[in-house]
Every structure is written in C-alpha cells, then in structure tokens.
PDB file of C-alpha atoms in Angstrom:
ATOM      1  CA  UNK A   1      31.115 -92.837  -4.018  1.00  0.00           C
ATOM      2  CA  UNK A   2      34.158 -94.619  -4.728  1.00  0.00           C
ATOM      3  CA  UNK A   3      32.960 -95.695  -8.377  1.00  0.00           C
ATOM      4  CA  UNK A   4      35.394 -98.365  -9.907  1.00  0.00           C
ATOM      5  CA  UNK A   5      38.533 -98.693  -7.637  1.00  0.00           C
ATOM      6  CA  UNK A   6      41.427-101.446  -8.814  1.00  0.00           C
ATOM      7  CA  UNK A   7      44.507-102.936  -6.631  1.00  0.00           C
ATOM      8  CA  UNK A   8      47.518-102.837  -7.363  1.00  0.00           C
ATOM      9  CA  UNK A   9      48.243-100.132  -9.645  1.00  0.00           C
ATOM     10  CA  UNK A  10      51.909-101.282 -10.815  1.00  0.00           C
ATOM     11  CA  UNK A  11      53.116-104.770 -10.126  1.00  0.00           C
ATOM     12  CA  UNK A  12      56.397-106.228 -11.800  1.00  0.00           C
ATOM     13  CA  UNK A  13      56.090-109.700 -12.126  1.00  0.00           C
ATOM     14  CA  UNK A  14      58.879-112.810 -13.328  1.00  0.00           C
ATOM     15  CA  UNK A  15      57.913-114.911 -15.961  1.00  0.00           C
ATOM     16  CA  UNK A  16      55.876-117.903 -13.869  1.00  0.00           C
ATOM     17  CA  UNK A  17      54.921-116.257 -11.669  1.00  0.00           C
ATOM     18  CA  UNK A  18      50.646-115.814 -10.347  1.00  0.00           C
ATOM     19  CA  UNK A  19      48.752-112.818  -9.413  1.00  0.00           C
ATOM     20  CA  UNK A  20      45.538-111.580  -8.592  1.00  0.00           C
ATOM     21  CA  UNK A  21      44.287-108.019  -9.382  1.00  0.00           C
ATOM     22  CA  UNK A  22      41.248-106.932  -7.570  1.00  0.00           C
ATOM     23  CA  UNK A  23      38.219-104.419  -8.916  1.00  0.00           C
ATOM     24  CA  UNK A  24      35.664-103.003  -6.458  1.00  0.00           C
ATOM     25  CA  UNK A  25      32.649-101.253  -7.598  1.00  0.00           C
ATOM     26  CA  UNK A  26      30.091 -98.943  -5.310  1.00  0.00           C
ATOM     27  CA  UNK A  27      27.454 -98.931  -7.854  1.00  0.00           C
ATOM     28  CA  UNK A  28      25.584-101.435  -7.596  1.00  0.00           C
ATOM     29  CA  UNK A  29      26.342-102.257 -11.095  1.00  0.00           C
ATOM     30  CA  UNK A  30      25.499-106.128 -12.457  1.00  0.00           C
ATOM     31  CA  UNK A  31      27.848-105.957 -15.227  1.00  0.00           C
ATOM     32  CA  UNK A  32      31.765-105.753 -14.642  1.00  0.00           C
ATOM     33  CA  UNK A  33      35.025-106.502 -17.213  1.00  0.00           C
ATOM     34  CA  UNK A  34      38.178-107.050 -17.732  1.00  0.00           C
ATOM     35  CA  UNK A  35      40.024-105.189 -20.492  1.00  0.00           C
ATOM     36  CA  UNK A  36      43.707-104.992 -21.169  1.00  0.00           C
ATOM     37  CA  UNK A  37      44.916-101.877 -23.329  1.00  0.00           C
ATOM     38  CA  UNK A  38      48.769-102.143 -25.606  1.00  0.00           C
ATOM     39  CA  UNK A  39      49.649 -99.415 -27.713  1.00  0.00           C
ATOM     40  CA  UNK A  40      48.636 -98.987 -30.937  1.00  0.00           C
ATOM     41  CA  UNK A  41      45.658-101.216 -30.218  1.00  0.00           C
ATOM     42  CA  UNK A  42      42.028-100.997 -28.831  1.00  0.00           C
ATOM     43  CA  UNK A  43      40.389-102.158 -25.655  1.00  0.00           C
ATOM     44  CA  UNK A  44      40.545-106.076 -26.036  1.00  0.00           C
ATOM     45  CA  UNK A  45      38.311-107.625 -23.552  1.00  0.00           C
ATOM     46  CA  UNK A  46      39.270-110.468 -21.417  1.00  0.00           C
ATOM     47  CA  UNK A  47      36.321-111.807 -19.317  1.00  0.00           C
ATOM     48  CA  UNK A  48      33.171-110.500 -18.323  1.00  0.00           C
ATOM     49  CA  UNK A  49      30.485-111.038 -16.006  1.00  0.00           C
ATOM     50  CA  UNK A  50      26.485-110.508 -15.930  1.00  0.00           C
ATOM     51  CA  UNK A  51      25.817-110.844 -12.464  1.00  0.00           C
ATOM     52  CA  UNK A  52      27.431-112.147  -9.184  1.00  0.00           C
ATOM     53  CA  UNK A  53      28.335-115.703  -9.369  1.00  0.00           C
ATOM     54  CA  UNK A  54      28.689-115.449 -13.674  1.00  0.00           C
ATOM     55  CA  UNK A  55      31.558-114.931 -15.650  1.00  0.00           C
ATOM     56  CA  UNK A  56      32.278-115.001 -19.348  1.00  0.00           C
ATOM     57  CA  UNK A  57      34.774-115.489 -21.947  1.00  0.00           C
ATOM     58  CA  UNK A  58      35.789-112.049 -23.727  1.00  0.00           C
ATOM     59  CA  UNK A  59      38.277-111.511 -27.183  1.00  0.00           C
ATOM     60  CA  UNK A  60      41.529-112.766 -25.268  1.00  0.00           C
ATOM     61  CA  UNK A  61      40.978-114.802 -22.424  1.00  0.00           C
ATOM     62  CA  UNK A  62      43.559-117.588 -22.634  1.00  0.00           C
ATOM     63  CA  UNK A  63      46.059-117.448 -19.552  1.00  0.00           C
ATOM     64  CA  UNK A  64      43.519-115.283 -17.239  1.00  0.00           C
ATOM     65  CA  UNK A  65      40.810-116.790 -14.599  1.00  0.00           C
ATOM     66  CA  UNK A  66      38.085-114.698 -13.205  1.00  0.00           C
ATOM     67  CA  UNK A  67      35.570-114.642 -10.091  1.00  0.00           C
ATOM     68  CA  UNK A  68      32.811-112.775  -9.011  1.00  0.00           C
ATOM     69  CA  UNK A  69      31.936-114.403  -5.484  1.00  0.00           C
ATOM     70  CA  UNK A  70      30.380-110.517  -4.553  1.00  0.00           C
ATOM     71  CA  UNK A  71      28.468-108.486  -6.427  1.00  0.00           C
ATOM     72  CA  UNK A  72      30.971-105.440  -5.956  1.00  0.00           C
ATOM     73  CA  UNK A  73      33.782-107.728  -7.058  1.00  0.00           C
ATOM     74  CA  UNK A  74      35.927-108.953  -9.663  1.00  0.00           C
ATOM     75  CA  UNK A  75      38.617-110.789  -9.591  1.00  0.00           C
ATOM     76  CA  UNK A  76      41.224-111.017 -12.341  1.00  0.00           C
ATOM     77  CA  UNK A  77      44.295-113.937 -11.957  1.00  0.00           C
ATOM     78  CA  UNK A  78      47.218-114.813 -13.935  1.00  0.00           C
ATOM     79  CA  UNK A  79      48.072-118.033 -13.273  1.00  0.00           C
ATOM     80  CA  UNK A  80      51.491-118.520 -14.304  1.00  0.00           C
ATOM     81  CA  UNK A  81      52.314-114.835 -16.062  1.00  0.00           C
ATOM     82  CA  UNK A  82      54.243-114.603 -19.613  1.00  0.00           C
ATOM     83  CA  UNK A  83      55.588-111.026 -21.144  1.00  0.00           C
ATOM     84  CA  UNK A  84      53.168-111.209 -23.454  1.00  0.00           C
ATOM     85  CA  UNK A  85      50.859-110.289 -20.658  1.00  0.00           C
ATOM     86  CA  UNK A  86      52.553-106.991 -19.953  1.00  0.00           C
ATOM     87  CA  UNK A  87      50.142-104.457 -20.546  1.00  0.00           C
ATOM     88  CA  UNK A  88      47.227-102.225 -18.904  1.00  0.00           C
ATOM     89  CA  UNK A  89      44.425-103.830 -17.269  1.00  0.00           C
ATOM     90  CA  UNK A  90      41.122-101.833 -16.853  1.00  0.00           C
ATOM     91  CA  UNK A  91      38.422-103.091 -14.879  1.00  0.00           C
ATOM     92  CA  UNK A  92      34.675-101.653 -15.799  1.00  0.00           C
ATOM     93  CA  UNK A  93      31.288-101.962 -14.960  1.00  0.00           C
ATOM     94  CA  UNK A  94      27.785-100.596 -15.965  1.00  0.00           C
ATOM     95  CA  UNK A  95      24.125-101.074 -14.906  1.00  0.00           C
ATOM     96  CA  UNK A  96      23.031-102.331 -18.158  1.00  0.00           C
ATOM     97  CA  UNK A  97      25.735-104.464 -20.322  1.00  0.00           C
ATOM     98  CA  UNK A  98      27.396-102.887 -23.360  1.00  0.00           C
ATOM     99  CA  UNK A  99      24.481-100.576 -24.380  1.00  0.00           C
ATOM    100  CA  UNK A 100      24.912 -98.871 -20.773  1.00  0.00           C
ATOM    101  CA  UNK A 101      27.773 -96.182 -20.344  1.00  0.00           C
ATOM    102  CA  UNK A 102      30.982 -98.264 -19.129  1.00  0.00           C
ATOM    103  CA  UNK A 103      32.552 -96.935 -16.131  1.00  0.00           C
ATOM    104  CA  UNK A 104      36.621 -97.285 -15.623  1.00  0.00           C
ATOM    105  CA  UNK A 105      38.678 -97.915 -12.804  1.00  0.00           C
ATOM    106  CA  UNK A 106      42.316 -96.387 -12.900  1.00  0.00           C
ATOM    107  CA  UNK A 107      44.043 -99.396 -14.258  1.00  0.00           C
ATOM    108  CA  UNK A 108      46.711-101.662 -13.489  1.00  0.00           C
ATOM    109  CA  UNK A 109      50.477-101.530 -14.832  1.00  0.00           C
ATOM    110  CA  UNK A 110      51.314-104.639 -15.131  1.00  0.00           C
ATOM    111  CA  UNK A 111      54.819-105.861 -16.269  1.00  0.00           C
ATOM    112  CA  UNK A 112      56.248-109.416 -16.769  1.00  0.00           C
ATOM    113  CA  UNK A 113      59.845-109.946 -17.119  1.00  0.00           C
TER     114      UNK A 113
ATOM    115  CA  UNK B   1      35.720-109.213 -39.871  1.00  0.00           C
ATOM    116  CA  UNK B   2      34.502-106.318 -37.099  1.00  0.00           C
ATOM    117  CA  UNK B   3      36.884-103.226 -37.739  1.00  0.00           C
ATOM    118  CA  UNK B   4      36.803 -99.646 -36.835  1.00  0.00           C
ATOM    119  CA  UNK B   5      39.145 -97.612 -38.017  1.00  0.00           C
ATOM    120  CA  UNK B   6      40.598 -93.976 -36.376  1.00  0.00           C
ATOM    121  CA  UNK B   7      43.418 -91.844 -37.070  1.00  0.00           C
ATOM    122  CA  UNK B   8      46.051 -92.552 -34.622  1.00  0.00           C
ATOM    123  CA  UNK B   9      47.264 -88.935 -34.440  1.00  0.00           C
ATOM    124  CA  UNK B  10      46.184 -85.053 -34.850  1.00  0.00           C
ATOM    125  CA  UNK B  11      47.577 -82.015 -34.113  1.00  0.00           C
ATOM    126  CA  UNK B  12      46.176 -78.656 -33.403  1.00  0.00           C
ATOM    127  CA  UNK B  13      45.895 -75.280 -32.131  1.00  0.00           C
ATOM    128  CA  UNK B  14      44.310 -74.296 -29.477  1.00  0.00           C
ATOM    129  CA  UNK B  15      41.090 -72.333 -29.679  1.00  0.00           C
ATOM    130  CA  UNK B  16      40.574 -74.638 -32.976  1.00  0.00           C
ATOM    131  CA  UNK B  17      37.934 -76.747 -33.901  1.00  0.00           C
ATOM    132  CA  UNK B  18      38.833 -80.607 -34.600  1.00  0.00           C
ATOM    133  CA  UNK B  19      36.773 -83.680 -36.060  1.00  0.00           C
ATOM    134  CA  UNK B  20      37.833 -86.810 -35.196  1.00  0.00           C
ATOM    135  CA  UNK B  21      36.293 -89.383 -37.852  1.00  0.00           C
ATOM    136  CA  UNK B  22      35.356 -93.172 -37.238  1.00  0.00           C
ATOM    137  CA  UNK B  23      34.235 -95.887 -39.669  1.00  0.00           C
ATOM    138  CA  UNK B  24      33.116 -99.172 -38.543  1.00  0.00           C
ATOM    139  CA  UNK B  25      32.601-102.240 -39.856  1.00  0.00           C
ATOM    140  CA  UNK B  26      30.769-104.705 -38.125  1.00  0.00           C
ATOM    141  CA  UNK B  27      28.217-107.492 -37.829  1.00  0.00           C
ATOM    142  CA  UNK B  28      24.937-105.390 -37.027  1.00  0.00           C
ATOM    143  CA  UNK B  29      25.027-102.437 -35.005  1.00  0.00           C
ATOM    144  CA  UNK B  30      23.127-101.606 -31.806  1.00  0.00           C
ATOM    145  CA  UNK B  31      25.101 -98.000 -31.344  1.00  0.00           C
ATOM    146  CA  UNK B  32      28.371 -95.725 -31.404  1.00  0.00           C
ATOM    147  CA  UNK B  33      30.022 -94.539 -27.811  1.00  0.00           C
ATOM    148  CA  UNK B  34      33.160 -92.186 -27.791  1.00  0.00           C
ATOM    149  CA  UNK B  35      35.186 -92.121 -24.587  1.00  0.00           C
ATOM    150  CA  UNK B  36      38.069 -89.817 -23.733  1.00  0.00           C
ATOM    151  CA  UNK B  37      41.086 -91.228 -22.340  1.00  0.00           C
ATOM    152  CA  UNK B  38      44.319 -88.905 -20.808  1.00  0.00           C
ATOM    153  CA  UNK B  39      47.373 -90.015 -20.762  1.00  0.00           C
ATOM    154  CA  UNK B  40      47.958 -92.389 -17.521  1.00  0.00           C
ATOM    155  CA  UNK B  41      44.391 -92.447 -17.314  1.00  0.00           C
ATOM    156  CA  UNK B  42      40.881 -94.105 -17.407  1.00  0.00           C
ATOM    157  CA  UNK B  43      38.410 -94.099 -20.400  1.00  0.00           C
ATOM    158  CA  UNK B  44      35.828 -91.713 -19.615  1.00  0.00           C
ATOM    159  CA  UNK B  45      32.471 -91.465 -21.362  1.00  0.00           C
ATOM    160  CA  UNK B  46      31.563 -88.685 -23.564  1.00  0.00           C
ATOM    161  CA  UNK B  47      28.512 -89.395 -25.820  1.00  0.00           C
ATOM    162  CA  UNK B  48      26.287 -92.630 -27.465  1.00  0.00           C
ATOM    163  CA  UNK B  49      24.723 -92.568 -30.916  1.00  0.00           C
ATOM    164  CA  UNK B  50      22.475 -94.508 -32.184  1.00  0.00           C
ATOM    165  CA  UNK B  51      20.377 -92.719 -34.309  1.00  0.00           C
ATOM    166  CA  UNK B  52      21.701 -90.976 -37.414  1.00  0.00           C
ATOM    167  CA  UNK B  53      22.530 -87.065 -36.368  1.00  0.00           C
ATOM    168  CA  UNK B  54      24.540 -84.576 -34.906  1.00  0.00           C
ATOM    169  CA  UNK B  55      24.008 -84.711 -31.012  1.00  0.00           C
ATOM    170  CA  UNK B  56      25.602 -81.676 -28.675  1.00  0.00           C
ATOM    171  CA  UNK B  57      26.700 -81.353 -25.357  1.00  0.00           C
ATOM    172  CA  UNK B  58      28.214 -78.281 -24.936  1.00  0.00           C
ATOM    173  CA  UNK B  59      31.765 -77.838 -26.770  1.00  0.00           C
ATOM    174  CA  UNK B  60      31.694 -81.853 -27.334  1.00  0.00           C
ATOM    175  CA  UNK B  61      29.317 -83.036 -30.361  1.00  0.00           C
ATOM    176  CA  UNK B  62      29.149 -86.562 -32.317  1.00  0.00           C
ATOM    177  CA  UNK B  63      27.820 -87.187 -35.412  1.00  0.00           C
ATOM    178  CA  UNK B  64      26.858 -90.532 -36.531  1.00  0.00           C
ATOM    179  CA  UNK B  65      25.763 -91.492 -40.784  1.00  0.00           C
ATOM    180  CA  UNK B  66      24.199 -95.527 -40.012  1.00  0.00           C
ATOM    181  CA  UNK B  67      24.260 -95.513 -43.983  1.00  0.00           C
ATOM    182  CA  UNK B  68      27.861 -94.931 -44.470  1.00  0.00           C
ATOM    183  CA  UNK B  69      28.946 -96.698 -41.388  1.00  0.00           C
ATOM    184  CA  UNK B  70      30.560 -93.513 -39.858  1.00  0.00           C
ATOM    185  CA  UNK B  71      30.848 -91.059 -36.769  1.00  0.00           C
ATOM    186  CA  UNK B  72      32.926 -88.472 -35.722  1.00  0.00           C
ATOM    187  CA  UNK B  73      33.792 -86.435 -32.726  1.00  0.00           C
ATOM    188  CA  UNK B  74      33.573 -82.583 -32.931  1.00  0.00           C
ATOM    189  CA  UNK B  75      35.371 -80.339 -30.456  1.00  0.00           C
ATOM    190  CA  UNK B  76      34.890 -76.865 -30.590  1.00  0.00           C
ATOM    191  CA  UNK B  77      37.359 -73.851 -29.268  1.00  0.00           C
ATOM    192  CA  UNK B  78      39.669 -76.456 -27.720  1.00  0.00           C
ATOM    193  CA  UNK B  79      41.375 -75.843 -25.056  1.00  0.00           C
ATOM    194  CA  UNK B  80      44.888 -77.818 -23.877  1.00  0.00           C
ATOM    195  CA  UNK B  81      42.846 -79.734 -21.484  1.00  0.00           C
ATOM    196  CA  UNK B  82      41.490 -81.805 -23.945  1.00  0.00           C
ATOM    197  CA  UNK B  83      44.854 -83.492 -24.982  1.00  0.00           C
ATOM    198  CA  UNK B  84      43.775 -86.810 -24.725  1.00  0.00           C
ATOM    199  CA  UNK B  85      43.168 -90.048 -26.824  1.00  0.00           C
ATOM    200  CA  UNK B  86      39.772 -89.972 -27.940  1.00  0.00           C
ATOM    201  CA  UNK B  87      38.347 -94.099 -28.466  1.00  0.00           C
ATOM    202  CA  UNK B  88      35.816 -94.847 -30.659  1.00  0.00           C
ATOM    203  CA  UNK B  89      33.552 -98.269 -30.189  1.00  0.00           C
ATOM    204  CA  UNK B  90      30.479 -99.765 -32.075  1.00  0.00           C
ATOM    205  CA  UNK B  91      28.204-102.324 -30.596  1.00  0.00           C
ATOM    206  CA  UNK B  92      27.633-105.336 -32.838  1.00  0.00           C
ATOM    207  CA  UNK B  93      24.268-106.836 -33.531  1.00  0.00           C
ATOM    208  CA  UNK B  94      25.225-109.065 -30.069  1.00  0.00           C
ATOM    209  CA  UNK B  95      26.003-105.854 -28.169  1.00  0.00           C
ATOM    210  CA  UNK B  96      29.587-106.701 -28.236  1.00  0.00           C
ATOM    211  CA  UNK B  97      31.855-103.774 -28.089  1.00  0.00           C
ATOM    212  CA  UNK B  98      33.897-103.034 -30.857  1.00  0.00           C
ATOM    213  CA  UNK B  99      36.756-100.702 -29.831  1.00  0.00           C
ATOM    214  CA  UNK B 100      39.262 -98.896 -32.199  1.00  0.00           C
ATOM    215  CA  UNK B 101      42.850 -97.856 -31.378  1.00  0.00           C
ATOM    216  CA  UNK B 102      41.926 -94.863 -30.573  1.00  0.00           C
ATOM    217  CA  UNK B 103      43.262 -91.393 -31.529  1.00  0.00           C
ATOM    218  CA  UNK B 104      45.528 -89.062 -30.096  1.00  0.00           C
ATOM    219  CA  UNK B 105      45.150 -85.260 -30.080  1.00  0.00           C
ATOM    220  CA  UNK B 106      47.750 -83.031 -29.665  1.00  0.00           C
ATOM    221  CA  UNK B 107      47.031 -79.502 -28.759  1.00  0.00           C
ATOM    222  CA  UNK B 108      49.906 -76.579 -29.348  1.00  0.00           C
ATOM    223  CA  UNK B 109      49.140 -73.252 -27.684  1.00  0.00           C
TER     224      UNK B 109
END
C-alpha cells in the first residue's frame, strides 16, 4: 500500500498564476483534507471532504477550490495564486473523520513569487 | 476562542527523559491526539486520549488531566531519532481539530 501519495512535491509559482495539486489515497478511506502548515503556526485546515462527491469549507479556505470526483481523490486548486499562499500543503485522510487517526501524505512545497 | 498552547522549543540529552506539556482551550472536547512530525516530513500518529490517564506504548506515553484541560507527551531514554516536532491537537465538541504550533525537540548526544 501506497497510503497517502501527493503530486507535485515543489512547485514555484508567479503571482496569478493556477495550479492543481493532486492527493491519492489506497485506503479506502471516506474522509480526506487539505491542510497547509507556516512556521510558527499549527495545521490550519483548508477544505475537507466526507465522502466522494462532498467537500467542505475548513479554517482558511478563501482562494482554494476542491473536488473529489473519486473516492481515492482529492483535488486541491489555486485559482489565481498570491505569496501569501506560499506554504506546505498536506493532504490527509482517515476512515472515520477527526476522531479516527489522520494519515499524511508527504506534502507539497509550494512557493509563489 | 479554541487555543492550545505548546512550547515551541526543548533541548536535551540523549538517553534523557522529556515531557512535552499541552493545554487546550476549547469549545467541548471529544479527545487529545499527538503526532510526530521530522523535519521535511509528514505528521505521523503517535497516541489519542480521551479519558483522563497516563497511556503507554513502549518508550512513548501521554498523559491527559480533562479537569485541568492538559496533556503531555513523555519520552523515555531518547534517542537522536526522535528529533522531531511533536503537534499537539484537541477535538472540539464538533470534532473539529484543534492543532497547536507544535514543539520542537532538540536532542544533543
């Protein structure tokens, strides 16, 4: 098993520019997030999802979209990125929401200039 | 407001043992998780509390007081492997995660 895999894992981006970063789970897990991690600060979440064809709002979602068409995937887009959005983005999932252990993907280094 | 608060840093020596503390504050609470997290890294879980105790798993143990609002993370004979950041997060009454900062451990030989 794979477990949580994400694509790309750096990307430099220009201010304006759009982007979509990809999370694949083996699991068969229902729930799946996005987080984004800056220093000196704790896991903020972005969007979630319950099931395949949900998503939710997290903490911090303004200037990120979300899909999950399949089960296995989530989809995380930046529509027209800022440098504000530099950061580290984690995907997770678990079997059973927030009260279930979270599993991590590697993360994705993402930089806007 | 939800708030958990961690020391951002410690230092020690190896073969030592170290307790990392957590308080919380938050709306309800459903529960206590600690992940580790190495540089570069994914979070990776370690233990969930939700009743008030010490639980152990091997050199790793938590500790959570519901009463005081409290937990902390107790690693025995450490060894340089367990440099890492060490996250604490509380699940409110909505079983929304509340995560802290997180705190680093540094580990001299």
């Amino acid at each position: 098993n794979a477990g949580v895999t994400q694509t790309p894992k750096f990307r430099v981006l220009k201010t304006g520019q759009s982007m979509t970063l990809l999370c694949a789970q083996d699991m068969n897990h229902e729930y799946m997030y996005w987080y984004r991690q800056d220093p000196g600060m704790g896991l903020r979440l972005i969007h979630y999802s319950v099931g395949e064809g949900t998503t939710a709002k997290g903490e911090v979602p303004d200037g990120y979209n979300v899909s999950r068409l399949k089960k296995q995937n989530f989809l995380l887009g930046l529509e027209s990125a800022a440098p504000s959005q530099t950061s580290v983005y984690f995907c997770a999932s678990s079997y059973g929401g927030d009260t279930d252990t979270q599993y991590f993907g590697p993360g994705t280094r993402l930089t806007v200039l | 407001g939800q708030n958990i608060d961690q020391p951002t840093e410690m230092t020690a020596t190896e073969g030592a043992i170290v307790q990392i503390n957590c308080t919380y504050q938050t709306s309800g609470f459903n529960g206590l998780f600690w992940y580790q997290q190495h540089a570069g890294e994914a979070p990776t879980f370690l233990s969930y509390n939700v009743l008030d105790g010490l639980e152990e798993k091997g050199r790793f143990s938590s500790f959570l007081s519901r009463s005081k609002g409290y937990s902390y993370l107790l690693l025995k004979e450490i060894q340089m492997k367990d440099s890492a950041s060490y996250l604490c997060a509380a699940l409110d009454s909505n079983d929304q995660l509340i995560w802290g900062a997180g705190t680093k451990l540094i580990i001299k030989p």
